[in-house]
Coordinates of C-alpha atoms in Angstrom, one line a residue:
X296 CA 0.0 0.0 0.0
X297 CA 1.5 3.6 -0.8
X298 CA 1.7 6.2 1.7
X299 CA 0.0 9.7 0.9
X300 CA 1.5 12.5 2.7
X301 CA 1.0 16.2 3.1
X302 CA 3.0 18.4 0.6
X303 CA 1.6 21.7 1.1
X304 CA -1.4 23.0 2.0
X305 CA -2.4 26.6 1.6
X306 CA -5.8 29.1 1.9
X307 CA -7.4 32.5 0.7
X308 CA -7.8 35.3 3.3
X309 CA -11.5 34.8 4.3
X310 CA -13.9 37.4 3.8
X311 CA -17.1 38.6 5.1
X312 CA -20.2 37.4 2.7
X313 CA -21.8 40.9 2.3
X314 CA -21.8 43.2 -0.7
X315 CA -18.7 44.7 0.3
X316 CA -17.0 42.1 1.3
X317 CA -13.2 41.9 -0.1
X318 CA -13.9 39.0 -2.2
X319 CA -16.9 39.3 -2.7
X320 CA -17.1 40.7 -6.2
X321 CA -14.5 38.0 -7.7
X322 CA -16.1 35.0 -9.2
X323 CA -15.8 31.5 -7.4
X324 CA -14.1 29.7 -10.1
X325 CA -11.9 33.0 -10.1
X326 CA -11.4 32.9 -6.6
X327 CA -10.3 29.4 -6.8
X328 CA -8.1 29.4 -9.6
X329 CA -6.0 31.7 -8.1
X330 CA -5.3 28.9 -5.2
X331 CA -4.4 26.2 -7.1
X332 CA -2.1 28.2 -9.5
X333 CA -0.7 29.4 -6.7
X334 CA -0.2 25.8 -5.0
X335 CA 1.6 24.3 -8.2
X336 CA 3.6 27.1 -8.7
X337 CA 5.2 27.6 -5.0
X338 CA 6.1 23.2 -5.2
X339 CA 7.3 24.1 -8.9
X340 CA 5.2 21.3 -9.8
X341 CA 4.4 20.1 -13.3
X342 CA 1.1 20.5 -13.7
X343 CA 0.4 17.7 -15.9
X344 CA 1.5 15.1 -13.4
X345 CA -1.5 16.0 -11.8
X346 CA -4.2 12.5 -11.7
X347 CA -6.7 14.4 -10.4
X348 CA -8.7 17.3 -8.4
X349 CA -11.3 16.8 -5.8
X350 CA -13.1 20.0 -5.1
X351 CA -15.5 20.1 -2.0
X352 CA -18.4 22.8 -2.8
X353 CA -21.6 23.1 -1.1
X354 CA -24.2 25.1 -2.7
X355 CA -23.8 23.8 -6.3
X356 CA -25.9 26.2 -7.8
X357 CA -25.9 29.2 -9.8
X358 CA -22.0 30.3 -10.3
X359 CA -21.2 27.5 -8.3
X360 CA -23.2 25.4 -10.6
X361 CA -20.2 23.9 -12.9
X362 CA -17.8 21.9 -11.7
X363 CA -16.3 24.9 -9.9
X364 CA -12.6 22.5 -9.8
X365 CA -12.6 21.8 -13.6
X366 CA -13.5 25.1 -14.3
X367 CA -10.6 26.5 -11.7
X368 CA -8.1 24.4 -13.2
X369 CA -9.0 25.4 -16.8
X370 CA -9.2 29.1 -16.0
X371 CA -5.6 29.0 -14.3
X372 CA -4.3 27.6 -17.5
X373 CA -3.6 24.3 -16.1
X374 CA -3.3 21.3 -18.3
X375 CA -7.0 20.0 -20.3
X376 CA -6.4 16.5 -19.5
X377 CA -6.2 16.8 -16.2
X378 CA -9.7 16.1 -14.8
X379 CA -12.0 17.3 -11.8
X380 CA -15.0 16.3 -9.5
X381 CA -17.4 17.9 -7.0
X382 CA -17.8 16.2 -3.5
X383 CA -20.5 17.7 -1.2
X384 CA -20.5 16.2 2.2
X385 CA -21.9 19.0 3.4
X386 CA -19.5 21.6 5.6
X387 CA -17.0 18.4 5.4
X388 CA -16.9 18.4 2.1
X389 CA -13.3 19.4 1.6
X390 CA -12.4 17.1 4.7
X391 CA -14.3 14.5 2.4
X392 CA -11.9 15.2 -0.3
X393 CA -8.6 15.0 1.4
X394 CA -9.8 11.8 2.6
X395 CA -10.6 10.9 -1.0
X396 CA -7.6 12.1 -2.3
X397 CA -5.5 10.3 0.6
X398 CA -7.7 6.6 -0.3
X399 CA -6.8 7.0 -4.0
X400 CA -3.4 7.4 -3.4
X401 CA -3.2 4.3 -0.7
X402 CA -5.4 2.4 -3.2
X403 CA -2.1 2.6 -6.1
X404 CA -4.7 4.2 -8.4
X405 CA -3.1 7.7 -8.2
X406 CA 0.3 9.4 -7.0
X407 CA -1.2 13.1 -6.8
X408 CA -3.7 14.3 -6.2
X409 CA -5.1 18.1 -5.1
X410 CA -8.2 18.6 -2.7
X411 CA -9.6 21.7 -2.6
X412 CA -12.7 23.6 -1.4
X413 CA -14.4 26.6 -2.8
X414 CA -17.7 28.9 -1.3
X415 CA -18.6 32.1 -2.1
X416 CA -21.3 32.9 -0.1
X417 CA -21.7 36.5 -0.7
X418 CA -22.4 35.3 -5.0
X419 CA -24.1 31.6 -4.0
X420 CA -26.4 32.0 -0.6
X421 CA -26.4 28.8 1.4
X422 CA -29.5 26.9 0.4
X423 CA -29.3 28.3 -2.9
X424 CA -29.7 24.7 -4.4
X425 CA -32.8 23.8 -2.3
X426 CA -34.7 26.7 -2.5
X427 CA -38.3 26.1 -2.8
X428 CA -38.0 22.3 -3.1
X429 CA -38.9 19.5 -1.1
X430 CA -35.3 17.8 -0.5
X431 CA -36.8 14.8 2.2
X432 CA -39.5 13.2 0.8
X433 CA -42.7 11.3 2.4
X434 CA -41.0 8.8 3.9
X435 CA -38.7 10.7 5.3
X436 CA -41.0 13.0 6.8
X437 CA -42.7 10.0 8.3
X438 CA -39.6 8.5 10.4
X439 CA -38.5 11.5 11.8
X440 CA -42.0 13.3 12.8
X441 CA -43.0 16.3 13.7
X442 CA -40.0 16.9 11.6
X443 CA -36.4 18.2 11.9
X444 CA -35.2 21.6 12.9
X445 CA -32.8 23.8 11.0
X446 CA -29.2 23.7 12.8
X447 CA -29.7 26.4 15.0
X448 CA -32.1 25.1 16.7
X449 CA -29.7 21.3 16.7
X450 CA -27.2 24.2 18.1
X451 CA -29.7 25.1 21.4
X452 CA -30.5 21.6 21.4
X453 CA -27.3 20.4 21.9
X454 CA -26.4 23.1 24.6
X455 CA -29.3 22.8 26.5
X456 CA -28.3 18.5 26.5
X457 CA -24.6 19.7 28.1
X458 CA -25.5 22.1 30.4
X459 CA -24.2 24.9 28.1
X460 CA -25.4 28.7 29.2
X461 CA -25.5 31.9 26.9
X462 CA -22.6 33.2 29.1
X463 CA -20.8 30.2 27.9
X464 CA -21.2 30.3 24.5
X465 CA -20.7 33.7 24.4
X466 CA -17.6 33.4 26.5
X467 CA -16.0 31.0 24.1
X468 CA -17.0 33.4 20.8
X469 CA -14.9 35.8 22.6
X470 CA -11.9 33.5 22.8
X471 CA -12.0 33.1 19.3
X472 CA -12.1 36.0 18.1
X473 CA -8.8 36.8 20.5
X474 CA -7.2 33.6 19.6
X475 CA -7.3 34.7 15.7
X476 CA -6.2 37.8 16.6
X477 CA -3.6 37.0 18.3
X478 CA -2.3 34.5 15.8
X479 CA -2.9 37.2 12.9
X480 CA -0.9 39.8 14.9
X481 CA 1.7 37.8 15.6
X482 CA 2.2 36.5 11.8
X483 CA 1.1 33.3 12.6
X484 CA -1.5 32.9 9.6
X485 CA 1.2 34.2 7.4
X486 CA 2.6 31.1 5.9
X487 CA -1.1 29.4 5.2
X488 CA -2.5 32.6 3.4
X489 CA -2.0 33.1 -0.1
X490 CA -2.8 36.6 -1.6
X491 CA -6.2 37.0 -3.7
X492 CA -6.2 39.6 -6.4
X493 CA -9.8 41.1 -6.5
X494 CA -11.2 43.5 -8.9
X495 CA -10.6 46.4 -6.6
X496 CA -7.3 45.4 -4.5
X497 CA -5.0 42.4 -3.4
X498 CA -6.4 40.5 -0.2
X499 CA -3.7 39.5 1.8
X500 CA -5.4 39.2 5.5
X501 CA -8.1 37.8 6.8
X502 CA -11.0 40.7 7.2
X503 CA -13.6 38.6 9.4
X504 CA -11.4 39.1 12.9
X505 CA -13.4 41.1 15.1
X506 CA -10.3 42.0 18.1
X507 CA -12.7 44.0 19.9
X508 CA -15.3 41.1 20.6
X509 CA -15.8 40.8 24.2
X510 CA -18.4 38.7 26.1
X511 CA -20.3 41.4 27.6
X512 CA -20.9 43.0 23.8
X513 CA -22.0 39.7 22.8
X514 CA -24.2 39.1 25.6
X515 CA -26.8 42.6 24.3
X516 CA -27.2 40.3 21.1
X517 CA -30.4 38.6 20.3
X518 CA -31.1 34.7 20.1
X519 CA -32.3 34.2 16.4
X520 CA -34.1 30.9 16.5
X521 CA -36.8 31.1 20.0
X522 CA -40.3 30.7 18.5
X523 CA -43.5 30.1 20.3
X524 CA -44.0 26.9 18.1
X525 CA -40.2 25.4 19.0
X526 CA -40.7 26.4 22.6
X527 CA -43.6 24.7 23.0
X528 CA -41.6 21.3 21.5
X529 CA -38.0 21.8 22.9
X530 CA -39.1 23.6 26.2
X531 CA -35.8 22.6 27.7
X532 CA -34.0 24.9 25.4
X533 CA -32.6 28.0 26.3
X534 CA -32.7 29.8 23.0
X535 CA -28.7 31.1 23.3
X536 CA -27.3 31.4 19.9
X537 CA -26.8 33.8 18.8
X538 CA -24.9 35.5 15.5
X539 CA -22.0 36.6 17.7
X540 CA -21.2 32.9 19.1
X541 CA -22.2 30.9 15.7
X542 CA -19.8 30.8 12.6
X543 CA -19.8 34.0 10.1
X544 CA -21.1 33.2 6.7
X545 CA -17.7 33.7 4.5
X546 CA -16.2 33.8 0.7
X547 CA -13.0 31.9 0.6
X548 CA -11.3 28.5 -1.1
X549 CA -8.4 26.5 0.2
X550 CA -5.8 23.5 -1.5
X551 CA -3.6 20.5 -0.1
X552 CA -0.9 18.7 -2.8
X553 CA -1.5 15.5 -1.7
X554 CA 0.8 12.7 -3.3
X555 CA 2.5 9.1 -2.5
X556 CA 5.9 9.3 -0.8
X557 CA 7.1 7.8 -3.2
X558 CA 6.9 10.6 -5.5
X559 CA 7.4 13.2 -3.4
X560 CA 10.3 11.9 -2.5
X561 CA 11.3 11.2 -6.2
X562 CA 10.3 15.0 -7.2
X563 CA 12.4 16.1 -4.4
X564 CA 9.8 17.6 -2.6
X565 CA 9.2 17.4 1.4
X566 CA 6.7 15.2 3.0
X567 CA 5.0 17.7 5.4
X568 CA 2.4 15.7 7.1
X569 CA 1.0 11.5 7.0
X570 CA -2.2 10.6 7.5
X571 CA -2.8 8.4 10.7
X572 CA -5.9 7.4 10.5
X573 CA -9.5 8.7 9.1
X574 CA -13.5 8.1 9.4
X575 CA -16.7 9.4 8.6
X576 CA -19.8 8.8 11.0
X577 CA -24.0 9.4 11.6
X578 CA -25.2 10.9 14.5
X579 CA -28.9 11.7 15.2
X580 CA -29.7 14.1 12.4
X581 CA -32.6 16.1 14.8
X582 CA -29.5 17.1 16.9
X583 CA -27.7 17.0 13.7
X584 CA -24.5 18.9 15.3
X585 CA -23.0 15.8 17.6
X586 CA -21.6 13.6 15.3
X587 CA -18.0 14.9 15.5
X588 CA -18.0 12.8 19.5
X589 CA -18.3 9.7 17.8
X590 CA -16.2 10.2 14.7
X591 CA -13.7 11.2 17.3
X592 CA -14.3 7.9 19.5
X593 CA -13.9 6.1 15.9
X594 CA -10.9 7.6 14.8
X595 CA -8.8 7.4 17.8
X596 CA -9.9 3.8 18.3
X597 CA -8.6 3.0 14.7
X598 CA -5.4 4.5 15.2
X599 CA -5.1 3.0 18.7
X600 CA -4.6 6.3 20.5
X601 CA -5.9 8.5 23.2
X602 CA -7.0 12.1 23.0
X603 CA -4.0 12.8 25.7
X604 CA -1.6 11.9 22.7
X605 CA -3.0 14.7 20.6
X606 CA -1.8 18.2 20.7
X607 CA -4.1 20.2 18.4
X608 CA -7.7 19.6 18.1
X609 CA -9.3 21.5 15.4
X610 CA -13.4 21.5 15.6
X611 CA -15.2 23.1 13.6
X612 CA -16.9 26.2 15.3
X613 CA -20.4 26.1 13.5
X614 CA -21.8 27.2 16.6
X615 CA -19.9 27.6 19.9
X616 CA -21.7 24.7 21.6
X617 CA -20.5 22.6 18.8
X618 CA -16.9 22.5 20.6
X619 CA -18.3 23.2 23.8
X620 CA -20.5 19.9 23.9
X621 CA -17.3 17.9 22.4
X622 CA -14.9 19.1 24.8
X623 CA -17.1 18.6 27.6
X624 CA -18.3 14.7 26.8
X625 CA -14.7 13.6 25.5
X626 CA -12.9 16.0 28.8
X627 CA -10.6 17.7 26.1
X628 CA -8.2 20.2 27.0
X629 CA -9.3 23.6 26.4
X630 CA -6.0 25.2 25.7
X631 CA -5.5 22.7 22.9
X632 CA -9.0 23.2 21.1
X633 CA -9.2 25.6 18.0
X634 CA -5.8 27.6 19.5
X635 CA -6.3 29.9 16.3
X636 CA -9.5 30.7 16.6
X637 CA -11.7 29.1 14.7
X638 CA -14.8 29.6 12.5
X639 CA -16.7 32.2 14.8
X640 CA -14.0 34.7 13.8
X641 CA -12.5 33.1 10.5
X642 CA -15.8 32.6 9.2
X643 CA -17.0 28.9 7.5
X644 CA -17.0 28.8 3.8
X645 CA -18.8 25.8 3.8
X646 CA -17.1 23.7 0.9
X647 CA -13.8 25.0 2.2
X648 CA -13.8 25.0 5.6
X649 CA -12.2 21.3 6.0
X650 CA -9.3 21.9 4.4
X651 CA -8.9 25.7 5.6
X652 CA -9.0 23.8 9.0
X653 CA -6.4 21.1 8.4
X654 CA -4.4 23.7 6.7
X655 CA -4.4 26.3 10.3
X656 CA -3.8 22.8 12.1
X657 CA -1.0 21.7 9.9
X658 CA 0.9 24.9 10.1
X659 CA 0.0 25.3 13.9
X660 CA 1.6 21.8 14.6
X661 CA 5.2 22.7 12.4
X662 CA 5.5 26.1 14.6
X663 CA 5.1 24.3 17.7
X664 CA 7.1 21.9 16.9
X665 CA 4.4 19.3 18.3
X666 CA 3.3 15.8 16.4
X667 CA -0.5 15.1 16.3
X668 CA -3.3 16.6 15.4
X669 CA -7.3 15.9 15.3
X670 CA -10.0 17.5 12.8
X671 CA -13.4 17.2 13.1
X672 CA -16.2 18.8 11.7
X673 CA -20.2 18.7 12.1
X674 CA -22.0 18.3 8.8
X675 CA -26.0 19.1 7.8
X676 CA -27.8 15.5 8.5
X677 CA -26.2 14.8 11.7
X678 CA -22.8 13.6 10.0
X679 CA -19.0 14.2 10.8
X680 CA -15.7 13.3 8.9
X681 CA -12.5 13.2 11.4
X682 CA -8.7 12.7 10.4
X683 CA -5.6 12.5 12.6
X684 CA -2.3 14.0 10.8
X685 CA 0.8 13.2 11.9
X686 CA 4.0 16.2 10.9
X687 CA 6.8 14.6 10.3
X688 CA 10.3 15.9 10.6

């Protein structure tokens, strides 16, 4: 069996999905191009050695509509031959890729391989290839009675089930928010960030910091999901989230060089990061958030380790009691969750936030000089892809 490693892995500044957001006037496939002509050329890497590129996008509708990875390729005068497909696993969905990408590779069928992820929010609104459909069906409807929730709702669910208050949720938004700044100020994000040229300036820096956020400012927001109808369902809910202490809706797209060993090795390039072990589970998909406990439990078992033996854990912050609940039912180490902020202040571009994730962990892991690290991310349906990386020196 070949061995894929980590090559390089790199990310767009994120930016805020409004109207004048810095990338917000730059196509997708625009946006995305400029990654992965960035990734070849910094690994001088002949493009046509390339077997494939697996592109994680969520709302393929609209711009996002055509094969945004094929499209990316072609527009950054890559080679034709080289071909492209379009995994949605939801906000995994470029997590799903590097594990796809990682599978082909250990299967002989490929020597490299680039995942990537692309969302541009601000152009495609989330739910933009749902609207005004039924996307369940009858029987669906039937086994799961009265009916689902949308994730908010799984997020107050699934704080009112740990014991999580507003203060905190909102206590742990805050820490993001400084942790990001803190890493940005200090150059930490530096390496990982590859400049975007929009049609009205270069984005070097992410724009979706907020260094000011405290948890009193956050406390005078407003929880957006409470309704008389859910509180008369769920009346052990709260009603806590809240815009400040859930994930900012973001443009941005992200790329890992995947490739065997072998060839890596042969190309005289370094093998940054292996792959220790990865999984993908189902939770309950009314509380649709939780999955990333199990997937956890699953992937350490497989690669017969504890949590203790990890020194980065990266979960995805689609809502603050997202981490919250995992840290609290696994009794994981604060000071080792999300350490650069996470997606409360780096915002979640939905089909690239796995890999912007495993890119932040990877580079966090080489500066500290530490060996193992743990991604996992909630996804819509009560799902949850995890990986452990291990750096290698």
């Amino acid at each position: 069996m070949k061995i894929p490693v980590i090559v390089d892995a790199i990310r767009s500044p994120m930016a805020r999905a409004k109207p004048d957001g810095a990338l917000a006037e730059l196509h997708p496939v625009d946006l995305l191009s400029q990654v992965l002509e960035q990734l070849v050329a910094r690994n001088q890497l002949d493009p046509g050695t390339v077997d494939d590129v697996i592109c994680g996008c969520v709302s393929q509708a609209g711009e996002q509509a055509g094969t945004p990875g094929r499209l990316a390729w072609l527009a950054a005068g890559l080679p034709a031959h080289v071909p492209s497909t379009t995994i949605d696993r939801k906000c995994g969905s470029s997590q799903q890729a590097v594990h796809f990408a990682a599978q082909a590779i250990m299967s002989g069928t490929q020597d490299i391989v680039i995942a990537c992820g692309v969302e541009s929010m601000s152009r495609v609104p989330m739910g933009s290839s749902r609207m005004g459909k039924n996307t369940t069906g009858a029987r669906f409807d039937e086994r799961y009675a009265p009916g689902l929730v949308g994730q908010g709702v799984s997020a107050d669910l699934v704080a009112a089930k740990w014991g999580l208050s507003r203060s905190d949720l909102d206590a742990y938004a805050a820490r993001s928010h400084q942790r990001a700044h803190a890493a940005q100020s200090s150059g930490a994000f530096a390496r990982e960030i590859v400049s975007i040229r929009s049609p009205q300036a270069l984005v070097s820096a992410d724009e979706t910091i907020r260094a000011s956020t405290t948890p009193e400012k956050l406390a005078g927001l407003k929880a957006v999901f409470e309704s008389e109808e859910l509180s008369a369902r769920f009346p052990q809910i709260q009603w806590s989230t809240t815009a400040g202490n859930a994930s900012q809706m973001t443009d941005g797209a992200s790329a890992m060089l995947i490739m065997s060993e072998e060839r890596a090795l042969q190309l005289g390039l370094r093998p940054r990061a292996r792959f220790v072990a990865f999984d993908v589970v189902g939770d309950d998909p009314l509380y649709m958030l939780t999955a990333p406990i199990p997937a956890t439990q699953r992937v350490l078992a497989k690669a017969r380790m504890q949590l203790g033996d990890i020194a980065h854990y990266e979960i995805n912050e689609a809502f603050a009691s997202v981490p919250l609940a995992w840290q609290k039912e696994l009794g994981a180490d604060g000071e080792r969750l999300n350490p650069r902020g996470g997606a409360i202040a780096l915002g979640h571009p939905l089909g690239a936030s796995g890999l912007r994730l495993m890119t932040t962990m990877l580079h966090a892991l080489e500066d500290s000089g530490q060996r193992y690290g743990l991604q996992s991310m909630c996804e819509a349906g009560g799902m949850a892809n995890a990986t452990i990386i291990e750096v290698l020196r």
